[in-house]
Each structure stands twice: as C-alpha cells, then as structure tokens.
XYZ file of C-alpha atoms in Angstrom:
582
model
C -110.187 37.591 256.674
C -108.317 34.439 255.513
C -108.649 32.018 252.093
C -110.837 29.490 253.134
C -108.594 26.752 251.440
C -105.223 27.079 251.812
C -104.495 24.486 248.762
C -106.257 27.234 246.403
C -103.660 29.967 247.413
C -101.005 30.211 245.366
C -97.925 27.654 245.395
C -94.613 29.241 247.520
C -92.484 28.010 244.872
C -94.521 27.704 241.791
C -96.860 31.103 242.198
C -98.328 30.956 238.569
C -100.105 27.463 240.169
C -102.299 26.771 243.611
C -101.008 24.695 245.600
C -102.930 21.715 244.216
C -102.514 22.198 241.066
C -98.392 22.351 241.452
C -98.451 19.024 243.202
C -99.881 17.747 240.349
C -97.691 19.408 238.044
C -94.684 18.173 240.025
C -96.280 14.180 240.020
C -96.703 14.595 236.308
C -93.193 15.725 235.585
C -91.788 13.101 238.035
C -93.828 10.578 236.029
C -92.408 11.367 232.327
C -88.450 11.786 233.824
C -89.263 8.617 235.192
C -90.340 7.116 232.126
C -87.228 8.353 229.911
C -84.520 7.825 232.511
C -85.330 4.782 233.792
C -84.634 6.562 237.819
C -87.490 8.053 239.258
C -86.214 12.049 239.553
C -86.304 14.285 242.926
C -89.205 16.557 242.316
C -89.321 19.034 245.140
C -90.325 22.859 245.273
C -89.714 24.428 241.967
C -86.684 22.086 240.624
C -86.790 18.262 239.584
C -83.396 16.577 239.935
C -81.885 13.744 237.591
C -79.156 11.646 238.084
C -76.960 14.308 235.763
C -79.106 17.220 235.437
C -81.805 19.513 236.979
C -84.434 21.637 235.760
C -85.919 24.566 237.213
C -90.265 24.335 236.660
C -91.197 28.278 236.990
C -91.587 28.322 233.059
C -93.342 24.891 232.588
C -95.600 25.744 235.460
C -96.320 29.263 233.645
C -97.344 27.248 230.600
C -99.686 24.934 232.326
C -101.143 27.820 233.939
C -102.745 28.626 231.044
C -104.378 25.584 229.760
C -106.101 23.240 231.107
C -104.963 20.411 233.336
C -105.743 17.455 230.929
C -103.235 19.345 228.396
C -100.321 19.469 230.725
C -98.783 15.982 230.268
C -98.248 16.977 226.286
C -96.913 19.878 227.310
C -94.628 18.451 229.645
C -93.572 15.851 227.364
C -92.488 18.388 224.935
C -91.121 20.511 227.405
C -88.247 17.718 227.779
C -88.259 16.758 225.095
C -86.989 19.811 223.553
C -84.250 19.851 226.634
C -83.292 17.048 225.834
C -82.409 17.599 222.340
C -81.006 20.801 222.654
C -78.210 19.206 225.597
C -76.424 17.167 222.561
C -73.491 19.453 221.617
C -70.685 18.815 219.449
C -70.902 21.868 217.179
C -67.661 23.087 215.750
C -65.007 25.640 216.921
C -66.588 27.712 213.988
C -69.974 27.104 215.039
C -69.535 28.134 218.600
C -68.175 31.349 217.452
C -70.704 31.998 215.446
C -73.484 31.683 217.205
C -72.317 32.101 221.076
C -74.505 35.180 222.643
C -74.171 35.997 226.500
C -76.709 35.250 228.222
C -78.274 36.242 231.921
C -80.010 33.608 234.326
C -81.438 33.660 237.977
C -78.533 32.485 240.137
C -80.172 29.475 240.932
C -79.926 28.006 237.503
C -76.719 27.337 238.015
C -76.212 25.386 241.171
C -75.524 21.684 242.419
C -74.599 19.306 239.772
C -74.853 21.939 236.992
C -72.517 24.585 238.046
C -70.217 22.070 238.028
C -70.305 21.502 234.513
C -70.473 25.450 233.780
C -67.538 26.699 236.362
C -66.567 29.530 233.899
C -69.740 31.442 234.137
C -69.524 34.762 236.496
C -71.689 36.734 238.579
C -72.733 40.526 237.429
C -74.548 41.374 240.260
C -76.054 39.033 243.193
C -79.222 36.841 241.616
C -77.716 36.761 238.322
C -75.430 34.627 236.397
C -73.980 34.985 233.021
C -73.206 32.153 230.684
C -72.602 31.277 227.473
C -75.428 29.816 225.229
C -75.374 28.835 221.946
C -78.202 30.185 219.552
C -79.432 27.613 217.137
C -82.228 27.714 214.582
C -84.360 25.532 216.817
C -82.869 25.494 220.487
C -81.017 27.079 222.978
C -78.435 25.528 225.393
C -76.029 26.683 227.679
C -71.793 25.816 226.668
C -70.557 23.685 229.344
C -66.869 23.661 230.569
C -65.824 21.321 227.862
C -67.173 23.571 224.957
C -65.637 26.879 226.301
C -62.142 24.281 226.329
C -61.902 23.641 222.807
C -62.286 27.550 221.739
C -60.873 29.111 224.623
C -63.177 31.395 227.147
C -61.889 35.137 226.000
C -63.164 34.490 222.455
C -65.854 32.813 223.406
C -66.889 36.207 225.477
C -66.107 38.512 222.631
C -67.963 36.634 220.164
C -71.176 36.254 222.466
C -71.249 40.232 223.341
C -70.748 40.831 219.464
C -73.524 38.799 218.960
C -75.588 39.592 222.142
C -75.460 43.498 220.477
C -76.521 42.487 217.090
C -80.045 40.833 218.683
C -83.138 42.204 217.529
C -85.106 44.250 219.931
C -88.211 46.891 220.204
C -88.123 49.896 221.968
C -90.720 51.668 223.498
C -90.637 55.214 225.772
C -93.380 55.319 228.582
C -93.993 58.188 230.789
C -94.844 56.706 234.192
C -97.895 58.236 236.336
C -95.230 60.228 238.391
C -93.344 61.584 235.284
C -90.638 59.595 235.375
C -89.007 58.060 231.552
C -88.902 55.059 231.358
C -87.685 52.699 228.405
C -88.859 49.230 228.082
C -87.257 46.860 225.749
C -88.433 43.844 224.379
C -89.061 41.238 222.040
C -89.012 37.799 220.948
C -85.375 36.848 221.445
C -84.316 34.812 224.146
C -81.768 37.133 225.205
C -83.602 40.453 225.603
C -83.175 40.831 229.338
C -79.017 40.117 228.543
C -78.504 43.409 227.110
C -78.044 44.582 230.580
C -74.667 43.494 230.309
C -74.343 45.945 227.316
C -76.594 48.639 228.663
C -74.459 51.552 227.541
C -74.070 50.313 224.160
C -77.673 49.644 224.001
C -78.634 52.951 225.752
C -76.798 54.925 222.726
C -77.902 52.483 219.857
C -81.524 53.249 220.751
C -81.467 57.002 222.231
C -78.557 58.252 220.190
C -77.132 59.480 223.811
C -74.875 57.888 226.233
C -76.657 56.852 229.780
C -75.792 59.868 232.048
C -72.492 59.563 234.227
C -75.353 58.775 237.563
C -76.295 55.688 235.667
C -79.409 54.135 235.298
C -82.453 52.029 237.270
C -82.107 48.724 235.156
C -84.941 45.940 235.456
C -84.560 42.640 233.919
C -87.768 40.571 234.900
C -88.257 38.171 232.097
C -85.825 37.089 229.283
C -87.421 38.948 227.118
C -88.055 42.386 228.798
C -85.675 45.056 229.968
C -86.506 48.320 231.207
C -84.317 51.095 232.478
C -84.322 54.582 233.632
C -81.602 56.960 232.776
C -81.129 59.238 236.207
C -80.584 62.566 234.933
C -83.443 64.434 237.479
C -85.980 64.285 240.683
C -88.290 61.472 238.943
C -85.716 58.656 239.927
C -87.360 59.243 243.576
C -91.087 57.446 241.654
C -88.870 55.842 239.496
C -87.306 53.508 242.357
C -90.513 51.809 243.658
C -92.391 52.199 240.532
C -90.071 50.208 238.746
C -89.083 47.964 241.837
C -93.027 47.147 241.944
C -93.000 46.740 237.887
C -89.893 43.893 238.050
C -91.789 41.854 240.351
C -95.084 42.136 238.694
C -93.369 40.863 235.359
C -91.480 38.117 237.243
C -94.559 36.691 238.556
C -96.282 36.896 235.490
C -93.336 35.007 232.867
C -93.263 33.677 230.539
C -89.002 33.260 231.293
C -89.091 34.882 234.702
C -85.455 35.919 235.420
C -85.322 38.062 238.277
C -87.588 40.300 240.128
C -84.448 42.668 241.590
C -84.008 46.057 240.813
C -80.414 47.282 240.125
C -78.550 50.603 239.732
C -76.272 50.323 236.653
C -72.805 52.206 236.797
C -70.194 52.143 234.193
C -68.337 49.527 236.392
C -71.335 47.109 236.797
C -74.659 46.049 238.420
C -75.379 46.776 242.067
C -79.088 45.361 243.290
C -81.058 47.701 245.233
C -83.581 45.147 246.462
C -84.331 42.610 248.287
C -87.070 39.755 247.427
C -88.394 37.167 250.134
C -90.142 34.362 248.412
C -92.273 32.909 251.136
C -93.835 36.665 252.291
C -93.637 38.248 248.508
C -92.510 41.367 249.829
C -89.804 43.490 248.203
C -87.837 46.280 249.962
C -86.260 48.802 248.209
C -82.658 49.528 249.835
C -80.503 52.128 247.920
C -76.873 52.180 248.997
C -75.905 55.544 250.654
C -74.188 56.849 247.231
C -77.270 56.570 245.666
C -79.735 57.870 248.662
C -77.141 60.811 248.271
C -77.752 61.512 244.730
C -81.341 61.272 245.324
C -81.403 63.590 247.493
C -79.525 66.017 245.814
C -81.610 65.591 242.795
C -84.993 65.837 245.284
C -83.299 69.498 246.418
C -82.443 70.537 243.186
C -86.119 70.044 241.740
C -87.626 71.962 244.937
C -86.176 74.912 243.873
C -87.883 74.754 240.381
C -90.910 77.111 239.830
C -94.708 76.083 240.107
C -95.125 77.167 236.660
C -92.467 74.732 235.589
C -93.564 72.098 236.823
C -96.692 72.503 235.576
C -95.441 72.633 232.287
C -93.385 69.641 232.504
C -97.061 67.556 233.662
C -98.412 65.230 231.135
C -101.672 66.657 229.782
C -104.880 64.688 229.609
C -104.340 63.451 226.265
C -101.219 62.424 226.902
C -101.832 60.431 230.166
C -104.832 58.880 227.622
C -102.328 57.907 225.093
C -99.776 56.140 227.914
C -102.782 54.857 229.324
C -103.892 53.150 225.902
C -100.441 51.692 225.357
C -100.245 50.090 228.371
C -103.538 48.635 227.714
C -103.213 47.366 224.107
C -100.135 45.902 225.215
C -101.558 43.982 228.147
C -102.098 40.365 226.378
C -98.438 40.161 225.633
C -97.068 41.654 228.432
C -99.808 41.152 231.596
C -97.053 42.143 234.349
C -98.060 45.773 232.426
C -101.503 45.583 234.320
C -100.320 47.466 237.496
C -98.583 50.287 235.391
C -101.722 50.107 233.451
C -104.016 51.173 236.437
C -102.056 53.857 237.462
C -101.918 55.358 234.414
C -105.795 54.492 233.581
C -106.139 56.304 237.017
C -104.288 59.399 236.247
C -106.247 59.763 233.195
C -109.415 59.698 234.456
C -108.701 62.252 237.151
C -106.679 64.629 234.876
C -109.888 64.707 232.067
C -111.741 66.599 234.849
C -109.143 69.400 234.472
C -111.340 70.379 230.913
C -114.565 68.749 231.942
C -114.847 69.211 235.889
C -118.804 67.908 235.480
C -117.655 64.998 233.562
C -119.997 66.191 230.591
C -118.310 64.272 228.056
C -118.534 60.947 227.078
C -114.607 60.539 226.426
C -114.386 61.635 230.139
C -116.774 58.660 231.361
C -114.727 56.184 228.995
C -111.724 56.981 230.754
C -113.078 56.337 233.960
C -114.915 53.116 232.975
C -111.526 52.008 231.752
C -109.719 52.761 234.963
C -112.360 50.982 237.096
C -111.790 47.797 234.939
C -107.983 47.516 235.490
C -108.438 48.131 239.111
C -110.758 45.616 239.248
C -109.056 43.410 237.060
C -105.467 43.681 238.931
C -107.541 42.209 241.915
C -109.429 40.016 240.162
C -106.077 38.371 239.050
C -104.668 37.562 242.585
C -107.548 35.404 243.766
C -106.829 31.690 242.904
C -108.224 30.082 239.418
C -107.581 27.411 237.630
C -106.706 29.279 234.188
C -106.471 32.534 233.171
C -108.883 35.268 233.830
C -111.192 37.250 231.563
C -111.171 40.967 232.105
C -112.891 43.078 229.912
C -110.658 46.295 229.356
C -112.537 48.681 226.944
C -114.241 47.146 224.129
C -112.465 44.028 224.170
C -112.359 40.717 226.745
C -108.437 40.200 227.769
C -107.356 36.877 229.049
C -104.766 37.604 232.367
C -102.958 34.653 234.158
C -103.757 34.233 237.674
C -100.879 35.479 239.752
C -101.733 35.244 243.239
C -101.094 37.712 245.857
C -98.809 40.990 244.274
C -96.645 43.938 245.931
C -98.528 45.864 243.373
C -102.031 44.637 244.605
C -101.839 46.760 248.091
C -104.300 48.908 250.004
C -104.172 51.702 248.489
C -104.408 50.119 245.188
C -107.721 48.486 246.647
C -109.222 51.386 247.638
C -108.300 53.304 244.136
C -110.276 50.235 243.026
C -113.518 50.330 245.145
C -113.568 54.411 244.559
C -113.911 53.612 240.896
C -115.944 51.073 240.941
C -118.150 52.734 243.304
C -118.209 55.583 241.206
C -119.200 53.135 238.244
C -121.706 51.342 240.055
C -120.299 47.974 239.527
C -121.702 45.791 242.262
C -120.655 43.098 240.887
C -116.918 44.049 241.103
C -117.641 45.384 244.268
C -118.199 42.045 245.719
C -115.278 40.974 244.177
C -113.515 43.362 246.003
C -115.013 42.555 249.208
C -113.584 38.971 248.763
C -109.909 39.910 248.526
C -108.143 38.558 252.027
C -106.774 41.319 253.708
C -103.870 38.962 254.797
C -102.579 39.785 251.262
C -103.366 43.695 251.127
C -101.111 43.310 254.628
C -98.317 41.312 252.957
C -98.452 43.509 249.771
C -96.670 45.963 251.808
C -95.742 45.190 255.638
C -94.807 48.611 256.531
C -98.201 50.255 255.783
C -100.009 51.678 258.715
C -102.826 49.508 260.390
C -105.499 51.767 259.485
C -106.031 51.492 255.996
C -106.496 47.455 256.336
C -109.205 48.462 259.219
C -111.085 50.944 256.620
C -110.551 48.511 254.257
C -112.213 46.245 256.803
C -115.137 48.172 257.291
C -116.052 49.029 253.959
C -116.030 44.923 252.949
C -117.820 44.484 255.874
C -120.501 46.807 254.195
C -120.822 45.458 251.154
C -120.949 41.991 252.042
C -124.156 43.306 254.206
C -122.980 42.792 257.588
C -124.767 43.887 261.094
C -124.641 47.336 261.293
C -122.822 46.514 264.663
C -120.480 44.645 263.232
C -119.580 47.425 260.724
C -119.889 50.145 263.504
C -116.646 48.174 265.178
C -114.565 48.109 262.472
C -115.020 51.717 262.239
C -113.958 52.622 265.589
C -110.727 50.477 265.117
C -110.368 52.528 261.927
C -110.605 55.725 263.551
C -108.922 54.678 266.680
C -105.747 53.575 264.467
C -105.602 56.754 262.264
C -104.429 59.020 265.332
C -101.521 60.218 264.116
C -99.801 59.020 267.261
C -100.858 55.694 266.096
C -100.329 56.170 262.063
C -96.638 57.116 262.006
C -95.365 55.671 259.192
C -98.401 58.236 257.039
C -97.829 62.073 256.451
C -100.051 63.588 258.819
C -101.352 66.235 256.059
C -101.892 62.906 254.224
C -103.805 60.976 257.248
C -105.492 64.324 258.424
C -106.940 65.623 255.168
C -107.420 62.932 252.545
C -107.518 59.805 254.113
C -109.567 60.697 257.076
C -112.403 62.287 254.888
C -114.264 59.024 253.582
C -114.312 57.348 257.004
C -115.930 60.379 258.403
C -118.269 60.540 254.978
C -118.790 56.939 255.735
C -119.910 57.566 259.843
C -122.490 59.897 258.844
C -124.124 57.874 255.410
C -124.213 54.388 258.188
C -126.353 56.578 260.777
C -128.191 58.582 258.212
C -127.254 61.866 259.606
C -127.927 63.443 256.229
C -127.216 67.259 257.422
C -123.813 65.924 259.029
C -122.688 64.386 255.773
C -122.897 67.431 253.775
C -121.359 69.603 256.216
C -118.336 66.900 256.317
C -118.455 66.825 252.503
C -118.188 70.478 252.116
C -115.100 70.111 254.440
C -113.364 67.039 252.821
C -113.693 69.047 249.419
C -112.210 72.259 251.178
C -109.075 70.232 252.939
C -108.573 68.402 249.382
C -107.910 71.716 247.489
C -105.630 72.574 251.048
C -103.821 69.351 250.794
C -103.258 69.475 247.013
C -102.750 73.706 246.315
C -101.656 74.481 243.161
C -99.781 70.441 242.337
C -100.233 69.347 239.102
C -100.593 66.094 240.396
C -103.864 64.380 238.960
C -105.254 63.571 242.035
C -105.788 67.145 242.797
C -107.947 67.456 240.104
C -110.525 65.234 242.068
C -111.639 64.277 245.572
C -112.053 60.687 244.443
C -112.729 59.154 248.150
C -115.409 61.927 248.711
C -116.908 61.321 245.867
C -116.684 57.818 245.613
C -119.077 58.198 249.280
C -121.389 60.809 247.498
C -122.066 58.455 244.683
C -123.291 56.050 247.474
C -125.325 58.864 249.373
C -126.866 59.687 246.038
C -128.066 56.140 245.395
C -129.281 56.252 249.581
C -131.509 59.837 248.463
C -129.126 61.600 250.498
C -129.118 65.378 249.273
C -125.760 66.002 247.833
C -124.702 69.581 246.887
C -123.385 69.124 242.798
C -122.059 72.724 242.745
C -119.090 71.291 244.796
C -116.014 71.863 242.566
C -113.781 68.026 242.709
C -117.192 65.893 242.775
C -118.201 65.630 239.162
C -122.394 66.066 239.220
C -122.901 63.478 236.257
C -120.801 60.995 237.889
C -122.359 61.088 241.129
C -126.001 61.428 239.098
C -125.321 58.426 237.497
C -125.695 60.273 234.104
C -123.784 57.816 231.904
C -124.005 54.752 234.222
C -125.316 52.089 231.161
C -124.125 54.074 228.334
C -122.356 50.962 227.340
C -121.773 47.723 228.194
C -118.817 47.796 230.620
C-alpha cells in the first residue's frame, strides 16, 4: 500500500511540511529575500542562499507547520527580520566577554560562504560544530572571524564555557520502559543542547556524582533538550536504541532541531554511534568495538544476578503510572516525548493486571484507554496534514505537529496500537490504522523480518472489509514468511510462541471454526506464560495479541473461556467500553 499523492508525503528536506506545502514555503521566502536584497536568493532543499549569507529553513518550516498557510508570509517576514538585526555586531571587547556562551550547531550550518567567515569554530564529534555566539537581551548571533580577532580566541573560549555553565536549565529523571535512567535536560535557553560540551560538569552540578569512568549515552536533538545516560549497568543495552529512536523523534519534531545522532561521551570527547540517512529516515545504531565490549560485559555481569533481584529492581505499577503521566503532561511542550510516551502508557497498562488480572478496576481501564490513545495518536501523527493534529490523551485534547513517517512509528509499534485499540473498541482508530502505508512501517526499520508487514497486511485488509479471498492470501504469505527458515533476523522462541499466536487466532475467527479457536487460545495463553516464565517484564503480565483476537471473537459470539489467566474477562466483555468519553 502506497500514499496516493506523493505531494502530501512529507518534504525530504523540510519533513515538518508536505511536499506542497514546502514549495510554497520556499517561493514565499524567495519572494521577501528578494524584496530586501534587491537579488532574487537560491532557494533550494532546506537552505536559501544570498549573495553574503545563507539560512538553513528546518526551524521556519517548523513554525509554519503549525499555523496556517495565510500566516506564513508574517512569519517569514519576521523570521528575517530578526536575522537580520541580530547580524549587526560591533559590541565591545567587554561585551563579547561578557556575554560569549559556546554554542553547538548541525554541521551544516556552517558551510559555503559562512564557514568562511567563522574558520575558528571546531568540530566535537562528526554532525556538530561549535561556535561562539553572543547572548543578547533580544538576539542571538554567531562571532565571526573578525570578532574572535579583536579579543583573541582562548578568552573568548573560556569566557563562553564560564558562561555556557552558568545557563539555566531543568532537570528531570525518567525511568525508561526497559529500566534504563535516563536524564533529560531542558529549558528555554538557546543553548541547552551545548552543555554536552560540559557534560561532566553538568553531570555533577545536577546528580552531585561524577559520570562513571564508561561514560555516558548523550543525545542532543533540539537546542533546547539534552538527555544522557550514565553507563554504570546492563540497561545501556535498551538504553542504546531507546534513546537512538528518542533523538530522532525530537529532531523531527523541533522546534531548533540540532541533530538526530546518538553519541557515547568519554572524558576525551564525543564519538557518534549512529548513522542518519535523510532520504530513507532510517537510523542504525553502530557502537564501536570498545563499546560493544563493555556492553557485553555489562550484559554477562547482569545474567548472573538472581530472579528475585531483578524483580525487585522492576518498576511497580504505580510507578510505570507515574512515568507514564509525566511523559504525557509533558507532551505539548515536548511532542518528540510521544513515542517514549506509548511505551511507557503500554507498560502500564499491562503491569496493572499484576493486582487486577480481571481488569476489575476502573484505574486499570484508564490506563489502558490512555495507552490506546498514544498508540493511536503516534500514528495518527505520521500521515500528512496541513497543521497540527488533535489527539485526545486522557481528559484533555493535545495539539501534535504532523511529522511524517518515524523510526519510532514501526511494526511492532503498529500492532501494540491495533491490540489496544482493538481491545478498546475504537473503530474509528482502527481505520486509521488501516490507512497507514506499509511502505513506511518497512522504512521505519529495514531490517525487520517480512512477516510482520504481511500480518500487518492482512489484518488492514480486514478492517477495511476486503474479500475474504483477498484476506485469506495475505495470510498465507504471512504464515509462509514466519518459517523460521524464512524469519531469521526474529528469535525463534519469539516468532514460535508470541508472534505466531494471533495469526493462528486470526485463521480460525475468518473461517468460524469456533472449537479450533479456543483450543488455539488455550495454547497461545499456555506458550505466553512458557515464553515469558518468571520475567518481570510487563508484557508477561498479559497475552495482549491473544486477547486483542478474543475481544474480536467476543464481539463475533464466539464462546471465549474468561477463566483464562493473561486475557482480562472485563476487557474482552466489554465491561467498561463507554465508561467515558475516550
């Protein structure tokens, strides 16, 4: 399944825009250069070139993203405005001192006819660039060669770190949904994201501990967000791709995108981990071997901890509903948050079955109305619209900018999705769902196996009410490309005993072999618990596939069994289905 206009998928260079709507974005700015400098300006991709300048559009084109079209020549004209003014100079020696802070950019800030007016800025680590910028009351412009001349380029540096520690930031700790810490920085300042170049300082300033002699997973997605991981333990295994997957989330989403890399801080700099392609949106994680090493030896170490410990190390329910809440309520200021938010929406709905395994209680069904939102609203955000979209998320409608296509927005994200939403008997995000291209679930992450895009197939097929035929093929090329001779890039306990178990659910509901299905259920619920054993893991807690496919028997007066322990019976009743309005 394809878009069925490429010029409303999202632009290559300008993603927060379709492809229409950044043409006209580009005219527009082309237009008001034009009309200032007299020379109509090069306006190509995500840069317009002057005659002794260029500007990079990501951040404009973030802006106009979220108003409407007839708004963005105002906006424009302010944009450059403000450039312009802030590209004046001649401050004092004094001045410079004063109010100099380091400051990191995207490498390609600084190319072409402006590097060569800023030759004394350095790299840190490849995709970054650090400068000098001077930190008025009302602007902020980078120090050209002739600025760092008159004070001299060593006191220049010293007085921008001194300054570049003294900036204001919040702090937050956040237990990911594997376990892993992580600490997200942030605030208002412009210069945020440049205390990576002071990590260790800031580490200690806002822990009271120095980062640990392995270093730390750093992330520095917009200019005014930072997040690192200190690697002390086994959880820098999650930590990698969850926080890999959270950088480019954040990037896409702005405002200030700055890089969507992930990087391993040492005490003798930055080294990036990643690599970002720009036309496919797909990131690959690629540790060097010192660091696969350490890994490992941290993986090894944690293997020969007890069950019982790591049980007691697990986030309890009300704590995955307290992460889970602060990822939400933080959501309008920070939507790149919205992927983190599902997974830990996710984990919290399947861990509340650990006290209430019928889900009995209303703060049970809550949790699992909230999770089905953010899955549906992390979709909902990658199909193309003109402004931003309104999710509700709880009690309260949340306005998301349209991103496009996301790493974070894979298959297995969709199907976490349609289970909930299934579950929640929300038909109306369920066709939603059905409309997402698989093209993107594929490009979301090129190395999955074939199989889950053909179940994902299938079950679209379904609920866009094709021919039973039609739906009967898909299935075959589902369980024809789930032999684990074909499906080698899945654990085969994985494939075998959880993935399998809804396509076979799925067989018998589509040829109403009702005694079939709850032999097969029976089984799915029996190789869950096998799969899962004694792993604190949330997921154990519930066979959310299987009983994502009993909810859908139910509603087809199949006969399903409710003493089955990991299929909640007033879930798959419907018991609390219009409760509230969701």
């Amino acid at each position: 399944m394809t878009q069925d206009n490429d010029s409303n998928a999202p632009d290559a260079h300008l993603p927060a825009l379709t492809a229409d709507l950044a043409d006209h974005l580009r005219r527009l700015v082309a237009d008001d250069l034009s009309a200032r400098d007299g020379v109509r300006p090069q306006v190509d991709g995500a840069t317009a070139v002057r005659e002794r300048s260029s500007h990079n559009l990501t951040i404009l084109a973030q802006r106009c993203g979220a108003e409407a079209p007839e708004h963005w020549p105002a906006l424009i004209a302010l944009h450059f405005t403000s450039l312009n003014a802030v590209a004046q100079g001649g401050e004092s020696a004094e001045e410079l001192l004063r109010r100099t802070v380091l400051r990191l950019l995207p490498a390609e800030a600084l190319t072409g006819d402006v590097a060569a007016g800023h030759r004394y800025a350095w790299q840190p680590a490849d995709g970054l660039v650090t400068a000098l910028a001077l930190d008025a009351p009302d602007s902020v412009r980078m120090l050209t060669d002739a600025d760092v001349e008159r004070v001299g380029l060593d006191a220049l540096k010293a007085a921008g770190r001194a300054n570049l520690l003294a900036e204001p930031v919040e702090h937050e700790e956040i237990r990911t949904p594997s376990g892993a810490l992580l600490h997200s920085v942030y605030g208002d300042s412009h210069f945020v994201a440049s205390k990576a170049l002071v990590l260790g300082d800031l580490a200690r300033t806002l822990t009271g501990r120095d980062l640990p002699e392995a270093g730390a997973l750093v992330v520095v997605p917009t200019r005014h967000l930072l997040a690192f991981h200190p690697i002390v333990d086994a959880t820098v295994v999650d930590a990698v791709n969850e926080m890999g997957m959270y950088a480019v989330g954040a990037y896409e989403d702005g405002p200030g995108s700055l890089n969507p890399l992930l990087y391993w801080w040492r005490r003798d700099g930055l080294v990036c981990l990643t690599a970002f392609d720009e036309q496919t949106r797909a990131m690959q994680v690629v540790p060097p071997p010192e660091l696969m090493d350490l890994m490992r030896r941290l993986h090894t170490e944690s293997q020969g901890d007890s069950e019982q410990t790591r049980a007691d190390t697990a986030l309890s329910a009300n704590e995955m509903g307290t992460e889970a809440r602060r990822f939400t309520e933080r959501l309008p200021q920070e939507p790149a948050l919205l992927p983190e938010a599902f997974r830990a929406a996710t984990a919290h709905a399947l861990a509340r079955c650990v006290e209430d395994p019928d889900s009995a209680k209303l703060e049970t069904w809550e949790a699992w109305v909230t999770a089905m939102q953010l899955g549906d609203a992390l979709f909902a955000t990658t199909l193309p619209h003109t402004g931003p979209v309104e999710c509700r998320i709880g009690d309260r409608v949340v306005a998301l900018p349209a991103t496009g296509p996301s790493p974070q927005a894979n298959a297995r994200a969709w199907l976490d999705a349609f289970w909930f939403a299934l579950v929640c008997r929300e038909r109306d995000r369920l066709s939603r769902l059905a409309q997402i291209p698989l093209d993107d679930l594929r490009r979301a992450d090129p190395k999955q196996d074939a199989y889950l895009l053909h179940w994902i197939d299938t079950l679209q097929a379904y609920w866009r009410g094709a021919s039973l035929d039609d739906i009967a093929q898909k299935l075959i090329a589902t369980m024809e490309t789930s032999d684990p001779k074909v499906a080698t890039g899945t654990e085969p306990a994985l494939l075998n005993q959880i993935d399998y178990q809804p396509a076979a659910l799925f067989h018998r509901l589509i040829t109403g072999n009702r005694e079939a299905f709850a032999e097969i259920l029976t089984e799915a619920v029996a190789l869950h618990d096998h799969y899962w054993s004694d792993s604190p893991d949330p997921r154990s807690h519930v066979a959310l596939g299987p009983l994502a496919l009993a909810c859908l028997a139910h509603d087809g007066d199949f006969p399903v069994d409710a003493t089955l322990p990991r299929l909640p019976k007033h879930l798959i009743s419907r018991a609390w289905c219009g409760e509230f309005p969701t």
